[in-house]
Amino acid sequence: MSDLLSHRLALLAEPSHLPLLTQCLHGIERECLRIDDRGELALTPHPRALGSALTHPKITTDYSEALLEFITGTATDPQQTLAELDAIHRYTYGKLAGEWLWSPSMPGHLPEEALIPIAEYGSSNVGRLKHVYRQGLALRYGKTMQCIAGIHYNFSLPEGLWSLLQAEDGDTRSRQDYQSSRYIALIRNFRRYSWLLMYLFGASPALDASFMRGRPHQLEQLDENTLYLPWATSLRMSDLGYQSNAQAGLTPCYDDLPSYTDSLHRAVSTPYPAYAEMGTKDADGNWLQLNTNVLQIENEYYSNIRPKRVTESGERPLQALRARGIQYIEVRCLDINPFLPLGIDLEEARFLDAFLLFCALEDSPCLVQGECGASQANFLKVVNEGRKPGLELQRGGAPVALQTWAEELLAGIGQVAALLDRSQGSDQHARALAAQQAKIDDSSLTPSARLLAELKRSGESFSQFALRQSRVHAEHFRQHALTAAETACFDAASDKSLIQQADMEAADEPDFDSFVEEYQRSLMA
């Protein structure tokens, strides 16, 4: 633990400052596929009983009509966040007819690509834009990759904490610039240390063989329908999952916010030859993709963590970041744990809080020559073989045992966890940390090892196991139905979202081509 971290922890431990640690905000987004009774991808439209995927604040879709996304509000206690996520699940199960929610991150047996339904958002210009963007994703990366699901963990520190640290640092920049620079520093440390999250929480060491679509791979055969790697933690985050040749050169190293936004701006405004050959429309004038640039929009950039700012109506994410700075960060590398009904639990959330606060408070120099590449190489090594005995990573140009480095990190994170517990009068963070230390001591306790052990014990294929877990979780949610009042509240939100979509579609709008042109031009202003 650095002297700087010790100093900052001592500052926050002062009685007048300690309450700041109770004011961090949390939010969760959980994606999950709808499936039919056989475990096959649901080919039905997004259930109307769940409202409009375009305008509902809590229940929407991601890539496919079948890929639901549940979105919580923010709360200072992640226990409240998880309670809201639980309520969304219970409401959804009350509206699903003969369908289930798939339990892991990796999909089961998928139909041929042409049959995977792209999400629909209606006939308004905004709705069509969202659909065409997804058509572009299919064109660029294929539909199969877009059926992978994950959990996004949103986290922010209170402005009072940033103000305290800025005064202590004697930093004379504006509060906005200081806060943004410190969030960027958090992200740099996250890139250095996020391999640890893959070891501890990676839960996708195996997948259905159909996912590969006959492509060459280095996976091993567990059974006729299951591929795996024996020491893998998260094939979802490996090169088998989200990958893009066009994005290969787009690796912002997060020196500061302007360099990050500039790199993304170049990507959304620079044509990519292979996409230019495809064009934006087919021979009949039907839209294929929004543009032929490296990225159609900012969110196409596949990153493990993103700096975020809530956008205003009609505002693009880059515009919001440039105008008002970073407001929170979004952790995007978390697998869905198929042993948990929500895919995540309070123990994981408590550890994430301590980990992210550690990344925010620990010294975070700019990533020097080669460190960006080494950080990415460490991450990929852990997702592919993180449980391999004696595995070594690279730190400062020299090899270091994963177990040694992990224990050193947990010692520093443990100091942060202790302070969080002091602020809240509990020992929950310390207990969450102890559970992770146990996984470092014994890799068989990790979700990835548990999943492989269960497949070998049961003799099930990956998809058979996942369907069984999906049914167990469905029973859990259906046994704990919402109250009539809670259901009525969700029903009202669904009804309101349908009215909002209808109002948007009835509004006088420019033609879609002009709308897209203006949307592209908005980033150049």
XYZ file of C-alpha atoms in Angstrom:
525
model
C 0.000 0.000 0.000
C 1.447 3.367 -1.014
C 2.066 6.249 1.375
C -0.460 8.279 -0.627
C -3.196 5.698 -0.031
C -2.386 5.580 3.677
C -2.541 9.365 3.872
C -5.890 9.558 2.079
C -7.384 6.814 4.236
C -6.236 8.625 7.372
C -7.862 11.820 6.084
C -11.160 10.043 5.406
C -11.003 8.312 8.799
C -11.360 11.640 10.619
C -14.795 11.726 12.319
C -15.992 14.728 10.313
C -15.055 13.064 7.012
C -16.023 9.434 7.635
C -19.733 9.915 6.715
C -18.664 10.741 3.145
C -18.023 7.046 2.595
C -21.705 6.281 3.176
C -22.699 8.533 0.261
C -21.270 6.580 -2.685
C -23.959 5.732 -5.261
C -24.598 2.347 -6.859
C -26.624 1.157 -9.816
C -26.826 -2.166 -11.655
C -27.772 -3.143 -15.189
C -28.355 -6.868 -15.725
C -28.791 -8.400 -19.171
C -30.430 -11.800 -19.662
C -31.822 -13.768 -22.572
C -35.429 -14.896 -22.760
C -35.626 -18.599 -23.598
C -38.392 -21.075 -24.310
C -39.146 -24.213 -22.313
C -36.429 -26.181 -24.145
C -33.734 -23.616 -23.438
C -33.777 -22.274 -27.001
C -33.648 -18.544 -27.685
C -37.137 -17.022 -27.541
C -38.136 -15.787 -31.001
C -41.201 -13.936 -29.702
C -41.409 -10.115 -29.613
C -40.568 -8.208 -26.443
C -43.624 -8.827 -24.204
C -46.019 -5.893 -24.419
C -46.907 -6.480 -20.758
C -43.377 -5.271 -19.912
C -44.016 -1.934 -21.593
C -41.997 -0.189 -24.278
C -38.355 -1.183 -24.599
C -37.752 2.304 -25.997
C -39.082 4.354 -23.091
C -39.401 2.111 -20.003
C -36.901 3.313 -17.359
C -36.338 -0.122 -15.783
C -36.990 -2.809 -18.404
C -35.576 -2.583 -21.901
C -33.714 -4.700 -24.435
C -30.084 -4.679 -25.432
C -29.142 -6.171 -28.794
C -31.893 -8.680 -29.472
C -35.626 -8.724 -28.878
C -34.809 -11.672 -26.620
C -32.009 -9.936 -24.667
C -33.701 -8.177 -21.760
C -31.899 -5.491 -19.782
C -32.982 -4.593 -16.259
C -31.891 -1.178 -14.955
C -32.003 -0.071 -11.332
C -31.972 3.451 -10.024
C -29.120 4.611 -7.796
C -28.870 4.079 -4.045
C -26.238 4.692 -1.384
C -26.566 1.102 -0.143
C -26.062 -1.671 -2.724
C -28.485 -3.776 -0.691
C -31.237 -1.395 -1.856
C -29.951 -1.636 -5.427
C -30.116 -5.430 -5.330
C -33.591 -5.302 -3.772
C -34.795 -3.191 -6.691
C -33.144 -5.564 -9.188
C -34.897 -8.442 -7.435
C -38.274 -6.690 -7.731
C -37.737 -6.131 -11.470
C -37.019 -9.846 -11.905
C -40.120 -10.841 -9.936
C -42.308 -8.474 -11.942
C -40.922 -9.791 -15.215
C -41.559 -13.399 -14.247
C -45.136 -12.421 -13.453
C -45.542 -11.365 -17.105
C -43.629 -14.105 -18.932
C -45.832 -16.806 -20.462
C -44.004 -20.094 -20.959
C -40.612 -18.393 -21.103
C -37.642 -18.234 -18.772
C -34.620 -16.041 -18.090
C -31.302 -17.677 -19.008
C -29.019 -17.996 -15.977
C -25.413 -17.523 -17.276
C -23.624 -14.973 -19.447
C -22.899 -17.221 -22.412
C -25.939 -18.226 -24.509
C -27.115 -21.770 -24.994
C -27.848 -23.322 -28.359
C -28.640 -20.500 -30.758
C -30.616 -20.655 -34.000
C -28.906 -19.765 -37.249
C -27.839 -16.132 -37.349
C -30.593 -14.987 -39.675
C -33.240 -16.082 -37.139
C -31.839 -14.169 -34.156
C -34.236 -11.210 -33.847
C -32.735 -7.732 -33.630
C -34.423 -5.500 -31.041
C -37.304 -3.371 -32.340
C -38.162 0.052 -30.913
C -41.030 1.251 -33.070
C -41.340 3.748 -35.908
C -40.124 6.978 -34.293
C -36.799 8.316 -35.525
C -35.117 7.538 -32.202
C -36.558 4.024 -32.247
C -35.409 3.434 -35.813
C -31.949 4.805 -35.012
C -31.565 2.276 -32.175
C -32.636 -0.547 -34.495
C -30.358 0.469 -37.395
C -27.431 0.761 -34.966
C -28.056 -2.872 -33.986
C -28.291 -3.875 -37.643
C -24.830 -2.350 -37.990
C -23.572 -4.436 -35.086
C -24.877 -7.563 -36.801
C -23.155 -6.564 -40.034
C -19.841 -5.832 -38.317
C -19.591 -8.522 -35.651
C -22.347 -11.049 -36.297
C -25.435 -11.641 -34.205
C -24.020 -14.511 -32.153
C -21.564 -12.326 -30.255
C -24.355 -9.889 -29.421
C -26.238 -12.598 -27.486
C -23.670 -12.621 -24.674
C -25.053 -11.117 -21.459
C -23.330 -9.437 -18.528
C -23.726 -7.252 -15.484
C -22.757 -3.578 -15.429
C -21.968 -2.038 -12.052
C -22.289 1.746 -11.857
C -20.429 3.541 -9.066
C -19.786 7.143 -8.057
C -18.109 8.918 -5.159
C -19.836 11.903 -3.515
C -18.802 15.367 -4.636
C -17.938 16.227 -1.038
C -15.254 13.556 -1.041
C -13.729 14.925 -4.239
C -13.796 18.456 -2.790
C -12.005 17.212 0.342
C -9.294 15.464 -1.664
C -8.880 18.430 -3.989
C -8.297 20.758 -1.037
C -5.836 18.277 0.471
C -3.981 18.025 -2.838
C -3.870 21.813 -3.196
C -5.215 21.399 -6.722
C -6.314 24.720 -8.258
C -8.274 23.356 -11.222
C -12.040 23.658 -11.406
C -13.916 21.080 -9.331
C -15.214 19.528 -12.552
C -11.743 19.116 -14.037
C -10.321 17.733 -10.801
C -13.165 15.240 -10.417
C -12.807 14.066 -14.027
C -9.051 13.655 -13.656
C -9.529 11.546 -10.541
C -12.120 9.325 -12.191
C -9.681 8.832 -15.070
C -7.035 7.887 -12.482
C -9.490 5.349 -11.029
C -9.924 3.890 -14.516
C -6.144 3.612 -14.984
C -5.867 1.600 -11.775
C -8.863 -0.464 -12.824
C -7.024 -1.385 -16.016
C -3.995 -2.379 -13.943
C -5.902 -4.545 -11.478
C -9.153 -5.711 -13.133
C -7.610 -9.116 -13.850
C -8.307 -9.736 -10.152
C -12.062 -9.351 -10.731
C -11.875 -11.913 -13.540
C -10.208 -14.431 -11.243
C -12.638 -13.841 -8.387
C -15.918 -13.448 -10.281
C -15.390 -14.859 -13.784
C -18.139 -17.433 -14.357
C -17.916 -18.447 -18.014
C -15.208 -21.120 -18.441
C -17.444 -23.177 -20.765
C -19.936 -22.571 -23.558
C -22.300 -24.290 -25.943
C -20.380 -25.627 -28.936
C -22.838 -23.957 -31.330
C -21.495 -20.556 -30.258
C -18.366 -21.045 -32.371
C -20.386 -21.490 -35.607
C -17.634 -23.730 -36.991
C -14.933 -21.086 -36.498
C -11.414 -22.301 -35.581
C -10.626 -22.124 -31.862
C -8.305 -23.407 -29.142
C -11.052 -24.696 -26.837
C -11.216 -28.254 -25.535
C -14.199 -30.573 -25.821
C -15.881 -31.336 -22.484
C -18.711 -33.278 -24.088
C -20.459 -33.445 -27.444
C -22.116 -30.039 -26.952
C -19.748 -28.213 -24.571
C -16.436 -26.470 -25.182
C -14.224 -25.139 -22.400
C -10.729 -24.268 -21.223
C -9.653 -26.097 -18.052
C -8.219 -23.037 -16.256
C -10.424 -20.329 -17.813
C -12.355 -17.854 -15.710
C -14.308 -15.804 -18.278
C -14.457 -16.871 -21.913
C -17.043 -14.097 -22.280
C -14.242 -11.538 -21.859
C -11.725 -13.433 -23.997
C -11.052 -12.986 -27.691
C -13.893 -15.451 -28.309
C -16.386 -12.918 -26.989
C -16.239 -9.253 -27.822
C -13.654 -8.694 -30.494
C -13.255 -6.267 -33.364
C -10.444 -5.751 -35.855
C -11.630 -2.198 -36.435
C -11.337 -1.417 -32.730
C -7.921 -3.060 -32.346
C -6.152 0.277 -32.753
C -8.582 2.090 -30.477
C -6.969 1.699 -27.057
C -7.309 4.907 -25.035
C -4.775 4.801 -22.210
C -6.672 7.309 -20.112
C -4.047 9.985 -19.523
C -6.861 12.506 -19.105
C -10.455 13.069 -20.139
C -9.674 15.167 -23.264
C -7.382 12.477 -24.704
C -10.070 9.860 -24.048
C -12.885 11.855 -25.659
C -10.639 12.836 -28.582
C -9.812 9.192 -29.312
C -13.487 8.244 -29.305
C -14.365 11.271 -31.404
C -11.868 10.161 -34.037
C -13.346 6.669 -33.997
C -16.940 7.862 -34.555
C -15.845 10.196 -37.358
C -13.180 8.172 -39.211
C -14.268 5.772 -41.979
C -13.098 2.147 -41.770
C -12.399 0.640 -45.215
C -14.165 -2.705 -44.647
C -17.300 -0.917 -43.398
C -17.134 1.595 -46.238
C -17.282 -1.317 -48.699
C -20.502 -2.477 -47.047
C -22.082 0.964 -47.326
C -24.881 2.359 -45.187
C -27.765 1.103 -47.362
C -28.487 -1.895 -49.539
C -29.443 -1.778 -53.224
C -33.070 -1.143 -52.312
C -32.255 1.827 -50.096
C -32.755 -0.023 -46.792
C -30.464 1.029 -43.967
C -27.653 -1.406 -43.053
C -25.685 0.659 -40.530
C -25.670 4.252 -39.297
C -22.324 5.086 -40.912
C -19.119 3.438 -42.118
C -16.846 4.766 -39.361
C -14.733 2.752 -36.915
C -17.596 3.201 -34.447
C -21.184 4.019 -35.417
C -21.713 5.650 -31.997
C -19.626 5.994 -28.822
C -21.228 3.017 -27.075
C -19.958 0.640 -29.725
C -16.519 0.812 -28.101
C -16.062 -2.450 -26.200
C -14.291 -1.541 -22.971
C -14.140 -3.126 -19.521
C -14.957 0.180 -17.844
C -16.410 3.472 -19.083
C -16.454 7.026 -17.754
C -20.066 8.193 -17.768
C -22.268 11.269 -17.413
C -26.063 11.298 -17.465
C -27.088 12.805 -20.801
C -29.730 15.440 -21.374
C -32.456 15.058 -23.995
C -30.904 14.775 -27.464
C -27.360 14.892 -26.091
C -24.706 12.337 -27.033
C -22.448 10.713 -24.400
C -19.303 12.422 -25.712
C -20.999 15.806 -25.630
C -22.051 15.262 -22.019
C -18.547 14.250 -20.926
C -16.939 17.200 -22.681
C -19.442 19.700 -21.330
C -19.824 18.585 -17.711
C -17.113 16.021 -16.988
C -17.264 12.516 -15.524
C -20.084 11.793 -13.081
C -19.630 8.059 -12.452
C -17.963 4.940 -13.837
C -19.532 1.840 -15.358
C -17.797 -1.511 -14.758
C -18.652 -3.745 -17.721
C -16.519 -6.889 -17.316
C -18.635 -8.761 -14.759
C -20.011 -12.157 -15.699
C -23.439 -13.271 -14.558
C -22.954 -15.839 -11.803
C -25.298 -18.706 -12.783
C -25.461 -19.929 -9.185
C -27.136 -16.680 -8.065
C -30.751 -15.723 -8.953
C -29.747 -12.117 -9.702
C -26.365 -13.081 -11.155
C -24.691 -10.969 -8.450
C -25.066 -10.770 -4.677
C -24.345 -8.367 -1.837
C -20.987 -9.962 -1.033
C -19.749 -9.257 -4.565
C -21.144 -5.714 -4.453
C -19.430 -4.976 -1.120
C -16.119 -6.184 -2.502
C -16.572 -4.161 -5.698
C -17.115 -1.041 -3.603
C -13.885 -1.611 -1.684
C -12.015 -2.453 -4.906
C -13.251 0.636 -6.760
C -12.586 2.930 -3.819
C -9.075 1.446 -3.610
C -8.594 2.230 -7.318
C -9.790 5.806 -6.662
C -7.563 6.481 -3.650
C -4.383 4.596 -4.542
C -1.645 6.400 -6.454
C -2.323 6.141 -10.203
C 0.450 7.491 -12.430
C -0.177 7.619 -16.149
C 0.327 4.307 -17.887
C 3.917 4.340 -19.138
C 5.256 2.851 -22.366
C 4.124 -0.754 -22.642
C 1.987 -0.724 -19.500
C -1.255 -0.477 -21.478
C -0.340 -3.586 -23.431
C 0.861 -5.429 -20.327
C -2.377 -4.628 -18.491
C -4.442 -5.992 -21.374
C -2.189 -9.067 -21.631
C -2.605 -9.754 -17.890
C -6.376 -9.434 -18.227
C -6.548 -11.856 -21.174
C -4.185 -14.296 -19.467
C -6.463 -14.479 -16.438
C -9.676 -14.874 -18.448
C -8.110 -17.763 -20.381
C -6.061 -19.516 -17.687
C -6.469 -17.597 -14.439
C -6.778 -20.685 -12.212
C -3.670 -22.395 -13.614
C -1.339 -23.300 -10.723
C 1.737 -21.071 -10.591
C 0.391 -18.631 -13.185
C 2.565 -15.540 -13.567
C 1.587 -12.047 -14.732
C 3.715 -9.062 -15.747
C 4.219 -6.163 -13.338
C 6.672 -3.380 -14.031
C 8.344 -5.446 -16.749
C 8.988 -8.409 -14.453
C 7.047 -11.619 -13.797
C 5.014 -11.911 -10.595
C 2.913 -14.823 -9.366
C -0.819 -14.116 -9.632
C -1.338 -15.362 -6.084
C 1.401 -13.083 -4.698
C 0.069 -10.001 -6.459
C -3.528 -10.826 -5.547
C -2.639 -11.121 -1.848
C -0.807 -7.776 -1.961
C -3.817 -6.132 -3.593
C -6.219 -7.654 -1.058
C -4.077 -6.243 1.744
C -4.556 -2.722 0.351
C -8.213 -3.269 -0.478
C -8.635 -4.623 3.033
C -7.600 -1.252 4.489
C -10.297 0.407 2.394
C -12.842 -2.247 3.393
C -12.092 -1.651 7.075
C -12.722 2.070 6.661
C -15.994 1.429 4.799
C -17.090 -0.810 7.664
C -16.201 1.877 10.205
C -18.302 4.398 8.311
C -21.288 2.041 8.289
C -20.885 0.388 11.691
C -20.666 -3.123 10.243
C -18.205 -5.817 9.192
C -19.792 -6.651 5.824
C -16.911 -5.398 3.705
C -14.373 -7.300 5.809
C -16.437 -10.470 5.407
C -16.692 -9.905 1.637
C -12.913 -9.487 1.524
C -12.365 -12.691 3.530
C -14.518 -14.593 1.018
C -12.274 -13.376 -1.807
C -9.118 -14.241 0.128
C -10.475 -17.777 0.425
C -10.722 -17.939 -3.394
C -7.083 -16.830 -3.684
C -6.099 -19.600 -1.265
C -8.278 -22.202 -3.009
C -9.208 -21.667 -6.655
C -11.887 -24.380 -6.466
C -14.075 -21.819 -4.658
C -14.227 -19.481 -7.686
C -17.446 -19.457 -9.752
C -15.559 -20.671 -12.835
C -14.148 -23.694 -11.011
C -17.507 -24.431 -9.390
C -19.248 -24.406 -12.770
C -16.785 -26.856 -14.330
C -16.940 -29.084 -11.255
C -20.743 -29.143 -11.464
C -20.693 -30.078 -15.171
C -18.319 -32.952 -14.437
C -20.315 -34.067 -11.390
C -23.719 -33.987 -13.076
C -22.681 -35.136 -16.530
C -24.762 -32.303 -17.963
C -23.782 -30.224 -20.956
C -23.308 -26.492 -20.400
C -26.764 -25.761 -21.812
C -28.449 -28.489 -19.746
C -26.871 -27.092 -16.581
C -27.868 -23.534 -17.512
C -31.476 -24.525 -18.215
C -31.683 -26.321 -14.869
C -30.349 -23.252 -13.075
C -32.749 -21.024 -15.004
C -35.685 -23.095 -13.768
C -34.396 -23.038 -10.177
C -34.143 -19.252 -10.312
C -37.575 -18.928 -11.926
C -39.073 -20.896 -9.055
C -37.266 -18.623 -6.584
C -38.774 -15.483 -8.100
C -42.238 -16.940 -8.598
C -42.386 -18.092 -4.973
C -41.785 -14.506 -3.882
C -44.338 -12.638 -5.981
C -44.699 -8.885 -5.697
C -47.513 -7.418 -3.633
C -50.551 -6.054 -5.455
C -49.353 -2.514 -4.771
C -45.854 -3.223 -6.113
C -47.285 -4.862 -9.223
C -49.608 -1.908 -9.798
C -46.649 0.474 -9.628
C -44.735 -1.526 -12.252
C -47.886 -1.839 -14.389
C -48.276 1.936 -14.326
C -44.678 2.397 -15.476
C -45.232 -0.099 -18.316
C -48.455 1.618 -19.408
C -46.807 5.032 -19.261
C -43.886 3.842 -21.392
C -46.273 2.577 -24.093
C -48.048 5.943 -24.150
C -44.698 7.751 -24.383
C -43.646 5.634 -27.353
C -46.981 6.239 -29.085
C -46.635 9.988 -28.502
C -43.139 9.939 -30.017
C -44.409 8.099 -33.071
C -47.308 10.514 -33.517
C -45.081 13.592 -33.287
C -44.185 15.558 -36.407
C -40.624 14.469 -37.227
C -38.184 15.021 -40.092
C -37.605 12.102 -42.442
C -35.265 9.439 -41.061
C -32.390 10.173 -43.470
C -32.357 13.814 -42.351
C -32.584 12.745 -38.719
C -29.530 10.476 -39.037
C -27.606 13.193 -40.868
C -28.348 15.672 -38.081
C -27.438 13.076 -35.454
C -24.035 12.540 -37.081
C -23.489 16.281 -37.410
C -24.334 16.934 -33.756
C -20.987 15.542 -32.622
C -19.073 17.849 -34.936
C -20.552 21.009 -33.425
